[in-house]
Tab-separated table of C-alpha atoms and ligand atoms in Angstrom:
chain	number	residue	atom	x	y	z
A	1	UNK	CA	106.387	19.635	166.832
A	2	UNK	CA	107.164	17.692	163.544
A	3	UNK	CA	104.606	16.142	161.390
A	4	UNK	CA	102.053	16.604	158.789
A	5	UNK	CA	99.416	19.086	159.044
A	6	UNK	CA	96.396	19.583	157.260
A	7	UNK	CA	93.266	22.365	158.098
A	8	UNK	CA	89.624	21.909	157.255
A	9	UNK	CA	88.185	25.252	157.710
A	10	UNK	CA	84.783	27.103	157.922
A	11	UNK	CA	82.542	24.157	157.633
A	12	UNK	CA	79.111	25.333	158.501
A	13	UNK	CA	78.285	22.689	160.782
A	14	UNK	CA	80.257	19.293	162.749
A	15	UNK	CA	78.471	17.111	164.364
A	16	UNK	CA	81.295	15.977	166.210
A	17	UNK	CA	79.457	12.985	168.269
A	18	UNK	CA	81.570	13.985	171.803
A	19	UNK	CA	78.587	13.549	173.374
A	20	UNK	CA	77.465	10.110	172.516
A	21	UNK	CA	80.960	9.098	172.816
A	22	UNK	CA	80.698	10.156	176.672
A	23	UNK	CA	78.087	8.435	177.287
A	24	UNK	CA	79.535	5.186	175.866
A	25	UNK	CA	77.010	5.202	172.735
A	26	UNK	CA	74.028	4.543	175.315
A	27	UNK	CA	70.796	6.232	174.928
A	28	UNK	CA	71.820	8.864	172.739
A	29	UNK	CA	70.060	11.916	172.093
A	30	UNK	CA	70.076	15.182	169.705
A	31	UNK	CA	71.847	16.765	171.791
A	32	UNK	CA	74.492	14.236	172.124
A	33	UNK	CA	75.770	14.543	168.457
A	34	UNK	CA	77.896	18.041	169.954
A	35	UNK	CA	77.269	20.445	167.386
A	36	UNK	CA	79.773	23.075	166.315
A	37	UNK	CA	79.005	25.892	164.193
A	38	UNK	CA	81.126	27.705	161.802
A	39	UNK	CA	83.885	25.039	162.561
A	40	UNK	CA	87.873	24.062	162.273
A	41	UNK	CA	89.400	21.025	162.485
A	42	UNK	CA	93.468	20.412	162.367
A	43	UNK	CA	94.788	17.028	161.301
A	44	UNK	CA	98.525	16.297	162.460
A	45	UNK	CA	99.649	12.861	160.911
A	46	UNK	CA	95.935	11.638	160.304
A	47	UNK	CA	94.850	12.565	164.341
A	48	UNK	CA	92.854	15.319	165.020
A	49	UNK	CA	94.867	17.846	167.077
A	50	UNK	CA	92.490	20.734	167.671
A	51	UNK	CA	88.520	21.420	166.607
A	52	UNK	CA	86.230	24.098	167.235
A	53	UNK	CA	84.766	27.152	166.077
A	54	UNK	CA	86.850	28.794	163.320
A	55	UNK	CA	87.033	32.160	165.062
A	56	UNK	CA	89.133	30.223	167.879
A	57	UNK	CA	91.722	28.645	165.460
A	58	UNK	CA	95.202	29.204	167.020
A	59	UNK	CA	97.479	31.687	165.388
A	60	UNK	CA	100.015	29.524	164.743
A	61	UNK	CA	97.821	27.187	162.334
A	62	UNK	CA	96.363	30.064	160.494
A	63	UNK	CA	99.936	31.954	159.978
A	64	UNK	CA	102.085	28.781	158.605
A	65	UNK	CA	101.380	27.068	155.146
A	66	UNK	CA	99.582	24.155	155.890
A	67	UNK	CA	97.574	22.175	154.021
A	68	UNK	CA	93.905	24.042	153.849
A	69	UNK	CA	90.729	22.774	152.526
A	70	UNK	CA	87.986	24.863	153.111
A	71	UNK	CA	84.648	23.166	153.601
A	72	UNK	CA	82.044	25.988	153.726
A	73	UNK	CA	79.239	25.354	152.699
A	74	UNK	CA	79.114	21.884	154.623
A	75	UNK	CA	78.360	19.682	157.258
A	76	UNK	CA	80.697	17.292	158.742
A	77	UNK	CA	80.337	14.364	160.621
A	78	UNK	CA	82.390	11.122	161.921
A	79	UNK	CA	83.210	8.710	159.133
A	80	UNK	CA	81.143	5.874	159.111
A	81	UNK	CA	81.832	2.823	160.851
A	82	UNK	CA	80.698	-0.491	159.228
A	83	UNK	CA	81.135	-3.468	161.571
A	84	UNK	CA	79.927	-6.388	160.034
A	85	UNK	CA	80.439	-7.246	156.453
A	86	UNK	CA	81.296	-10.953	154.986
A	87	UNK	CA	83.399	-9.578	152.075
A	88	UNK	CA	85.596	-11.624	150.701
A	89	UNK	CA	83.674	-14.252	148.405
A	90	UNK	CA	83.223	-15.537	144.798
A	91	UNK	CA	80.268	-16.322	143.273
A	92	UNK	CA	76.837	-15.287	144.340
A	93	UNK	CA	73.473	-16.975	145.638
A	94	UNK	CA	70.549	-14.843	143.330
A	95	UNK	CA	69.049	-18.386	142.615
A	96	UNK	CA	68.508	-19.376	146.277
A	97	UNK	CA	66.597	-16.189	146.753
A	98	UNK	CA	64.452	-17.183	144.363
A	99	UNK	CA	63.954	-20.091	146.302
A	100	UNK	CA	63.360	-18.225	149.410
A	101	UNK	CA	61.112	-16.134	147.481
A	102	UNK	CA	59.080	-19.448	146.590
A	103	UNK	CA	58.963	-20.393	149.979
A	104	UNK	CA	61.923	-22.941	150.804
A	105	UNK	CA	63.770	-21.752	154.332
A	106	UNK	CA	67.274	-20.871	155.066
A	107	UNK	CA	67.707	-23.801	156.515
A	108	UNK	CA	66.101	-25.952	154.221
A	109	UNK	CA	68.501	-24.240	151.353
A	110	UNK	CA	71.557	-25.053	153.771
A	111	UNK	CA	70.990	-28.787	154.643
A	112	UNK	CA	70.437	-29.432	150.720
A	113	UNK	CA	74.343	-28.023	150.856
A	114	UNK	CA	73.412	-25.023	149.456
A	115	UNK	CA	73.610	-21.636	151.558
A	116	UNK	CA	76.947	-20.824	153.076
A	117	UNK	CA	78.385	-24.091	151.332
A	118	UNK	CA	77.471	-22.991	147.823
A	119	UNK	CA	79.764	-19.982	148.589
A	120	UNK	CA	81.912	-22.169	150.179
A	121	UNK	CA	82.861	-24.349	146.847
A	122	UNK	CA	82.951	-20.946	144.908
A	123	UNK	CA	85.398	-19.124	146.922
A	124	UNK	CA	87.679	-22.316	147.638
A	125	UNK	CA	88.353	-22.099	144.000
A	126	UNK	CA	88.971	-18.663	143.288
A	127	UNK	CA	92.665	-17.172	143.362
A	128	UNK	CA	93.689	-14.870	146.013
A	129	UNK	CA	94.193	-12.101	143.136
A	130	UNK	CA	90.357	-12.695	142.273
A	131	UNK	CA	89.049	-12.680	145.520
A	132	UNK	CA	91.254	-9.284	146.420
A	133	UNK	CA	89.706	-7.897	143.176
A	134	UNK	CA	86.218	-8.615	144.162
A	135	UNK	CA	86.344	-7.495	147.735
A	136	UNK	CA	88.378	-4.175	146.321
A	137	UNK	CA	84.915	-3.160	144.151
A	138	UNK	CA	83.019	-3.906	147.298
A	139	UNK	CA	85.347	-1.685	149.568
A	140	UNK	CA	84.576	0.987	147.203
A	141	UNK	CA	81.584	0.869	147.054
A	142	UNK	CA	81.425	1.087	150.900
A	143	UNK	CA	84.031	3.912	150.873
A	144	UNK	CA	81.659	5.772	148.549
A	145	UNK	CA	78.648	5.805	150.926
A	146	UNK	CA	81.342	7.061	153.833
A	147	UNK	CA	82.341	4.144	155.323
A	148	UNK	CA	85.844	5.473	156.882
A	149	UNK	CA	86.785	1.774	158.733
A	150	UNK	CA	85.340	-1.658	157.319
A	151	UNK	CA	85.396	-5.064	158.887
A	152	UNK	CA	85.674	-7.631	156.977
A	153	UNK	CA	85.232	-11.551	158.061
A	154	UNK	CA	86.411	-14.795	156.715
A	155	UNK	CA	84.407	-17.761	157.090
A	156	UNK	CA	83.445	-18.699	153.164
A	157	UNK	CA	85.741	-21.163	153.118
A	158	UNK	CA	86.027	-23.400	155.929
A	159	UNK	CA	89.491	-24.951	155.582
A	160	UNK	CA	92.993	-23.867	156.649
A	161	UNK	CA	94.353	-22.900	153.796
A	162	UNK	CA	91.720	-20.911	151.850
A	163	UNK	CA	90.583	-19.314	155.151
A	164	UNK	CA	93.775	-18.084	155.257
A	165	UNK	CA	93.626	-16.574	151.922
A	166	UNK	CA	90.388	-14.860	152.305
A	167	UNK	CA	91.569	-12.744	155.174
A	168	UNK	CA	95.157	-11.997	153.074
A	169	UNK	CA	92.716	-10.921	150.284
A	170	UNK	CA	91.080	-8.762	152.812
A	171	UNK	CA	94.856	-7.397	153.949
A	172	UNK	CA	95.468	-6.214	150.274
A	173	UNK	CA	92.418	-3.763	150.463
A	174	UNK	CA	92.986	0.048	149.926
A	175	UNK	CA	90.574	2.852	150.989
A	176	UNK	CA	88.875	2.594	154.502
A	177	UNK	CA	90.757	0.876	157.690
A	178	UNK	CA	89.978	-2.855	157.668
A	179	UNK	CA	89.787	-4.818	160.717
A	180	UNK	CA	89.673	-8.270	159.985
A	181	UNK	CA	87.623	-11.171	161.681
A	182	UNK	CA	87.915	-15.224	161.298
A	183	UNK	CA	84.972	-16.639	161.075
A	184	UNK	CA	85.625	-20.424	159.939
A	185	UNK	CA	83.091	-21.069	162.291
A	186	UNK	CA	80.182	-20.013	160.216
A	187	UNK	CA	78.985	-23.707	158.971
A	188	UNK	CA	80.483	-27.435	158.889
A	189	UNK	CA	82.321	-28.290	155.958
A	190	UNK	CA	82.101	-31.494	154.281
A	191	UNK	CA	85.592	-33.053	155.822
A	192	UNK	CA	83.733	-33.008	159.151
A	193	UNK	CA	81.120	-35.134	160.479
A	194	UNK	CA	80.489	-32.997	163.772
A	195	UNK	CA	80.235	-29.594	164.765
A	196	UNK	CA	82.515	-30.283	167.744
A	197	UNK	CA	85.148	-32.004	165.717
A	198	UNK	CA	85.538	-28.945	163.601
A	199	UNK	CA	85.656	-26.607	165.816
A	200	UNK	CA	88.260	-28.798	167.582
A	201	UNK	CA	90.391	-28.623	164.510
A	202	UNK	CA	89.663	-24.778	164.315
A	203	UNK	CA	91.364	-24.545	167.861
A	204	UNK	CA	94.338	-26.725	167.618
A	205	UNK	CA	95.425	-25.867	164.067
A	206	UNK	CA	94.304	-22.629	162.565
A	207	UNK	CA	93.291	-20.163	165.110
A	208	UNK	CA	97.328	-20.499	166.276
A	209	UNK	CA	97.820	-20.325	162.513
A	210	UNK	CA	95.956	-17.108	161.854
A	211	UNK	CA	97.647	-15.592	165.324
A	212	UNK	CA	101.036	-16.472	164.276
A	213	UNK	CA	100.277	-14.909	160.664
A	214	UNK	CA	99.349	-12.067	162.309
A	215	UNK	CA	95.850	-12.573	159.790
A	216	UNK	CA	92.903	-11.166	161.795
A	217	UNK	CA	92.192	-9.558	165.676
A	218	UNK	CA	89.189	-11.185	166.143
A	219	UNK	CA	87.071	-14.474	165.966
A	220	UNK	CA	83.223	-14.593	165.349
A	221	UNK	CA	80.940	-17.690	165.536
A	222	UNK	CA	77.276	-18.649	163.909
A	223	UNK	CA	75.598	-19.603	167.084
A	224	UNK	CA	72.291	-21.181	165.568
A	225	UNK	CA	70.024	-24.120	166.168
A	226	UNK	CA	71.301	-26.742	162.947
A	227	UNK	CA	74.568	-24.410	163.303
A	228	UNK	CA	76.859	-24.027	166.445
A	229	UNK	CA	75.602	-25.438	169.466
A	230	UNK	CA	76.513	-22.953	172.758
A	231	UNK	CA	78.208	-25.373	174.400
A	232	UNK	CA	80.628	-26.178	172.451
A	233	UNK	CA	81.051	-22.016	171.138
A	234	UNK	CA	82.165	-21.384	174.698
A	235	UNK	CA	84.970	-23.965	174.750
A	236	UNK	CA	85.761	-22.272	171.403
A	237	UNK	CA	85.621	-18.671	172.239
A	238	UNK	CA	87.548	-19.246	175.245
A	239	UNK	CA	90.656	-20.906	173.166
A	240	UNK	CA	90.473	-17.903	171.345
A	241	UNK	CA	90.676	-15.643	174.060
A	242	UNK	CA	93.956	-17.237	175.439
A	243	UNK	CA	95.465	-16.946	172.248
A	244	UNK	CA	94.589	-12.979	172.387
A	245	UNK	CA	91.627	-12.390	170.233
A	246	UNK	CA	88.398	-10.381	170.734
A	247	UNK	CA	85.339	-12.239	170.500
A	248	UNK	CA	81.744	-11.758	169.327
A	249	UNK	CA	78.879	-14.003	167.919
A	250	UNK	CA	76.684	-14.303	165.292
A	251	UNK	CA	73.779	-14.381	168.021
A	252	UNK	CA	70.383	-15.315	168.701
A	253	UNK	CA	69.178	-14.771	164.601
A	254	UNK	CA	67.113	-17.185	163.281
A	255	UNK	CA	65.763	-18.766	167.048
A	256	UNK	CA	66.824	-18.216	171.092
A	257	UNK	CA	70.393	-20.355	170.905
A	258	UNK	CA	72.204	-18.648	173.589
A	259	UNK	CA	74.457	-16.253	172.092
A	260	UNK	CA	73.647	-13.010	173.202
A	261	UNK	CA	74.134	-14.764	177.123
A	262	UNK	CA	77.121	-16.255	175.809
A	263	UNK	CA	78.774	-13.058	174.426
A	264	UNK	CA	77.831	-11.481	177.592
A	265	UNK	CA	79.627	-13.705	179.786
A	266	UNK	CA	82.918	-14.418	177.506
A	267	UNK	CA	83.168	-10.318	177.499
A	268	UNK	CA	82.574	-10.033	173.754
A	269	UNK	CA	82.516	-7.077	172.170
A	270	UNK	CA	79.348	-7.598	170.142
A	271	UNK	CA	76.314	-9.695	169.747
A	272	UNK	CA	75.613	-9.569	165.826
A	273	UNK	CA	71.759	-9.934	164.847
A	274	UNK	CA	69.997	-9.902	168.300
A	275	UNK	CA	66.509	-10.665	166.953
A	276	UNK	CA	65.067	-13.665	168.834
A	277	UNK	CA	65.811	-11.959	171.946
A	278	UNK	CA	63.635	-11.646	175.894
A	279	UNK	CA	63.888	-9.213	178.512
A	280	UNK	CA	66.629	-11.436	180.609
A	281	UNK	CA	68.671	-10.872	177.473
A	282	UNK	CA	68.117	-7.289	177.367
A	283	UNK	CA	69.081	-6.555	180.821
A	284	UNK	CA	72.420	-8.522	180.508
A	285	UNK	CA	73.086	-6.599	177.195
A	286	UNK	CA	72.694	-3.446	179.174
A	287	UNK	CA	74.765	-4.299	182.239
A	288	UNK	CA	77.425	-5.243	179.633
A	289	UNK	CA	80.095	-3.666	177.690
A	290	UNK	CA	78.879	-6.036	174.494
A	291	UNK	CA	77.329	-3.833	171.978
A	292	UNK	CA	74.414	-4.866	170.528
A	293	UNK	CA	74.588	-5.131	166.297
A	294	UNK	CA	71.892	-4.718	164.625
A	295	UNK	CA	71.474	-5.744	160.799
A	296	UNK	CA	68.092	-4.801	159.404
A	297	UNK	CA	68.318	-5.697	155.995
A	298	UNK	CA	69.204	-8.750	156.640
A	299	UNK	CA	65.975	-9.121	158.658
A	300	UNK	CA	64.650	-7.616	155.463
A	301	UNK	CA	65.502	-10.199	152.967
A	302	UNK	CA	64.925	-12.946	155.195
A	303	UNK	CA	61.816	-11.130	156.176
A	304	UNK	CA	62.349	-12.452	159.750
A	305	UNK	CA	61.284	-10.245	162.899
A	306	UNK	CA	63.423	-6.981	163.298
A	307	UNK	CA	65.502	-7.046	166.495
A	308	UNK	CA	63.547	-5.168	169.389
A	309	UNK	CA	65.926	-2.073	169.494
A	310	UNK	CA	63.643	0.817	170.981
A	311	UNK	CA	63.038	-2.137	174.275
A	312	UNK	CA	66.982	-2.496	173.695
A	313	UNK	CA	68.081	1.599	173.722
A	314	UNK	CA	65.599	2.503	176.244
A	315	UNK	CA	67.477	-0.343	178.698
A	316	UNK	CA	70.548	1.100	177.829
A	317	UNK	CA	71.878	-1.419	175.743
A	318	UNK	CA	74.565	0.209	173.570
A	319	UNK	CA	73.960	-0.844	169.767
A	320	UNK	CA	75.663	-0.166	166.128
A	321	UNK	CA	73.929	-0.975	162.806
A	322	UNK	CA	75.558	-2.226	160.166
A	323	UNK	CA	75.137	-4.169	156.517
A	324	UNK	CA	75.647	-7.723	157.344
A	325	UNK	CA	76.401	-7.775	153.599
A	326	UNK	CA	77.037	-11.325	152.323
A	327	UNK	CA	75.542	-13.515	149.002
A	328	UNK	CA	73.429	-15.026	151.367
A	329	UNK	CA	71.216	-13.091	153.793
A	330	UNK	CA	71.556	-9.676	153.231
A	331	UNK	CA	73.430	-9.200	149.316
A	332	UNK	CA	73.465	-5.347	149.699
A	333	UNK	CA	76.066	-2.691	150.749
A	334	UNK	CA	73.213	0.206	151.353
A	335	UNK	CA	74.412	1.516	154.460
A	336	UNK	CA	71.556	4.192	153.719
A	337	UNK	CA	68.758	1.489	153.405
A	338	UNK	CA	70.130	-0.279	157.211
A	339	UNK	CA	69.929	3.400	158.817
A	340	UNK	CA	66.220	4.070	157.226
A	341	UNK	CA	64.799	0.257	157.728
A	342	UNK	CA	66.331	1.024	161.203
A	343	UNK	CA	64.224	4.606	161.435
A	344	UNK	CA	60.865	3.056	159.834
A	345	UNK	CA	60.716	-0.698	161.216
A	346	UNK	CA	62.763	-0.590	164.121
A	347	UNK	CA	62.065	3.003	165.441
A	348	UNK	CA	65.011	4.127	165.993
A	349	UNK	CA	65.418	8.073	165.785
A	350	UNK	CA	68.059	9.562	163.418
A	351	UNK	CA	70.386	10.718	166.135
A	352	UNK	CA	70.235	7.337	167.738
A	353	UNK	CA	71.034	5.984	163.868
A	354	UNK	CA	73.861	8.238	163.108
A	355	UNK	CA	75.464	7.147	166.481
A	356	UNK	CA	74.815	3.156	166.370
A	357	UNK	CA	76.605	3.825	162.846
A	358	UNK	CA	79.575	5.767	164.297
A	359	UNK	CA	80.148	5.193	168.439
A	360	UNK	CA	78.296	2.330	168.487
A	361	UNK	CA	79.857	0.463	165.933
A	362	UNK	CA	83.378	2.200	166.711
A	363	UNK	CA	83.179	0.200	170.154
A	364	UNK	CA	81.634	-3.104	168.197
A	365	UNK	CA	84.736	-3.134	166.859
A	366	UNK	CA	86.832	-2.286	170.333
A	367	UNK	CA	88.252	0.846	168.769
A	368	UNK	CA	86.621	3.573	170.323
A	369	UNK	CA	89.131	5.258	171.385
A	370	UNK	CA	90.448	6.217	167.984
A	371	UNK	CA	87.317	6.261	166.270
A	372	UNK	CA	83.492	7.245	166.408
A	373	UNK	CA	83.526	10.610	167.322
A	374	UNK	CA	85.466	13.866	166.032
A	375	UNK	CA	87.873	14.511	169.384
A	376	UNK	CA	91.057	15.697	169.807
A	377	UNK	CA	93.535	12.564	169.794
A	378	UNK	CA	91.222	10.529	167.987
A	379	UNK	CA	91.558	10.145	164.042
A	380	UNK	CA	90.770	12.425	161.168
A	381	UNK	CA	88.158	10.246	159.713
A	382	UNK	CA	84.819	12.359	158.179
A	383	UNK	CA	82.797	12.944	155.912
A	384	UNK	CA	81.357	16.004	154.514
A	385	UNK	CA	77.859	16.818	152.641
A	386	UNK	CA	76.084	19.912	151.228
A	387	UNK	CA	72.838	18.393	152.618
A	388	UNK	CA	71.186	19.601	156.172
A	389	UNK	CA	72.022	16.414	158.700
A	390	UNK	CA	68.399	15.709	159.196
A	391	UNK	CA	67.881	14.484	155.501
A	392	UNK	CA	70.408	11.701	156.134
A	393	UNK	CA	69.099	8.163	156.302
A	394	UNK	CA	66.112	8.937	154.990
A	395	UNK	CA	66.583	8.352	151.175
A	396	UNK	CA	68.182	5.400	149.775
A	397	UNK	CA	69.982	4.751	146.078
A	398	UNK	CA	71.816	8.019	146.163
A	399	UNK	CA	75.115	9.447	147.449
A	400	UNK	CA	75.065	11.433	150.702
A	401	UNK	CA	78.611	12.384	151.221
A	402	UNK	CA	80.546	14.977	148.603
A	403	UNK	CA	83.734	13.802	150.494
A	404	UNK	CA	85.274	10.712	152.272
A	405	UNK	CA	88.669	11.480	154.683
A	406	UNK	CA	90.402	8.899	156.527
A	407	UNK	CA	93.195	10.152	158.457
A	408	UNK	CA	93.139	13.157	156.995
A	409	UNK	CA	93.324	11.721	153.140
A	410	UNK	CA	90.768	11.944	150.302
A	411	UNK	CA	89.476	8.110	149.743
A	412	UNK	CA	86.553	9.231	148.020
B	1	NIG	O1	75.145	-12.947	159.071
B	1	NIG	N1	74.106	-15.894	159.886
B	1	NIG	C1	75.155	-16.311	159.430
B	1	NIG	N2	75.905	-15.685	158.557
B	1	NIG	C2	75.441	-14.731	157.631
B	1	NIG	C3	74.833	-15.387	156.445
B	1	NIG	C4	75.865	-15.928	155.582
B	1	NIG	C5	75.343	-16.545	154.328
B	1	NIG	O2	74.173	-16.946	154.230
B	1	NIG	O3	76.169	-16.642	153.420
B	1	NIG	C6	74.575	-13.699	158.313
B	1	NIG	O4	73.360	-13.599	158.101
B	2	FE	FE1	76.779	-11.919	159.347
């Protein structure tokens, strides 16, 4: 069989994640993250086409000359999957979290026009080139902390045009897999007077636009009291669904608007947030195939309730963590601070972290059949560290991972 072929031999431990995989990323236990000692792996063209213990390696890998890189000495585990991320902006909001800090609200901040809009007027006005720039440091640094696949959402600029240049800007990006989402419905611009009318103009003129352009697979909504009403995110949602996108909502943050029911029933993939939540919500989550996405440090910075994840797992919701990073909410990338605000506020245990940050967020994202998990057929993203599994997530500000493969390659 043709192809390229690369080996990754003798690492001391993989958690390869088959487990939580099988069980759909549902109430996930040690057990579940399939340990393999003393273990292979062989890449052909970026897919994994065997794993296992080293001893069992087939002849005919070991006897040709391959590409080897030995990893003894480590432990391997899934790439990490980071689902929600508003990357692509200019400018940045430190002096409304001041504000904040003083006591004004979110809201307060965004019906002054500040907020989203403040971004809005900064990244309108910044050239493509810049905006690819920024988001490229960003990228890295997420690639750096093992981030193997990155979404990335528009939604900072609110018009046709420079909508569609935040999510090219987010097509130029080099390191992990991007998946891109359009999020124009994230706040109303100043050329509207309604939240219907805009979303209206969303529908008839740009989602065809980004379709046709071939610009992003999926389209997200802010579904917020003094943001999107329900209503009027269903008639949405459903255009977008006819023209072929996946769907998922910013849901149920800041007060009980609807979204999470709304995702449920429209067959989203995710619910993002998840925090203002009851039981009815809960058991619709579970009987669903919409993963629940949880974003702590946002919930940190807008020191807001954390969403109710233990009552969530135990149900059998399936959930994925993530950064929400954006200027607004939540301006960090610490993918390590998420997993340990998810251990210590939202008790969560580490192998139910590690999972919500690989299968979980692997099906958040509708991919995971490729990704998520180290499987046969499925792709050669990892990482590898020198440090025993249980210390991850549990200290912040430092790196975890010595190396960062997607598809097989070094991107960090
Ligand atoms: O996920 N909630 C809406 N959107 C972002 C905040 C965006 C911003 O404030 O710039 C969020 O928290
Ligand atoms: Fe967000």
């Amino acid at each position: 069989m043709a192809g390229k072929i690369a080996i990754f031999t003798k690492a001391d431990l993989i958690l390869t994640l088959a487990g939580a995989a099988r069980q759909g990323g549902r109430r996930v236990k040690e057990a579940d993250l399939g340990f393999l000692e003393k273990a292979s792996m062989v890449c052909r063209d970026g897919r994994l086409e065997w794993i296992g213990p080293h001893r069992r390696l087939p002849k005919q890998y070991a006897r040709a000359r391959h590409r080897e890189v030995e990893l003894k000495g480590s432990t391997v585990l899934p790439g990490l999957v980071e689902c929600h991320t508003h990357l692509v902006f200019a400018g940045d909001r430190a002096a409304e979290f001041e504000q904040r800090n003083q006591g004004v609200s979110y809201q307060e901040i965004a019906a002054r026009g500040g907020g989203i809009l403040s971004t809005m007027k900064r990244t309108r006005a910044a050239s493509t080139a810049e905006l690819a720039r920024l988001a490229q440091h960003r990228a890295d640094v997420f690639a750096e902390q093992g981030v193997t696949t990155l979404e990335v959402k528009s939604g900072y600029a609110l018009n046709l045009k420079d909508e569609l240049r935040q999510l090219e800007a987010a097509g130029r990006l080099k390191g992990p897999r991007v998946r891109r989402t359009f999020l124009a419905a994230h706040a109303l611009p100043p050329e509207f007077k309604t939240y219907e009318e805009y979303l209206e103009f969303l529908g008839r003129e740009v989602l065809p636009a980004v379709k046709r352009k071939k610009l992003a697979e999926r389209v997200d909504i802010f579904v917020e009291k003094g943001f999107f009403p329900a209503e009027a995110s269903r008639r949405y949602l459903e255009k977008a669904k006819a023209l072929g996108f996946q769907t998922l909502i910013h849901a149920d943050q800041l007060s009980l608007s609807g979204g999470t029911r709304l995702a449920v029933e429209l067959g989203s993939l995710s619910a993002d947030h998840v925090i203002q939540v009851g039981e009815g919500e809960i058991r619709a989550l579970a009987a669903s195939e919409t993963t629940a996405v949880l974003l702590p440090s946002a919930d940190l910075y807008m020191k807001c309730a954390y969403p109710p994840a233990r009552q969530m797992i135990d149900a059998g919701v399936r959930v994925a963590l993530a950064t929400d990073f954006n200027p607004g909410t939540s301006p960090s990338q610490d993918v390590n601070l998420v997993g340990l605000l998810a251990r210590l506020e939202m008790k969560m245990t580490l192998p139910e972290v590690i999972s919500a940050y690989t299968v979980g967020a692997a099906h958040a994202l509708g991919r995971a059949q490729e990704i998520g998990s180290l499987e046969v057929g499925k792709c050669a993203d990892f990482v590898n560290t020198t440090a025993d599994w249980r210390t991850l997530f549990y200290s912040v500000g430092e790196r975890s991972y010595q190396g960062v493969y997607c598809q097989g390659s070094l991107i960090n």
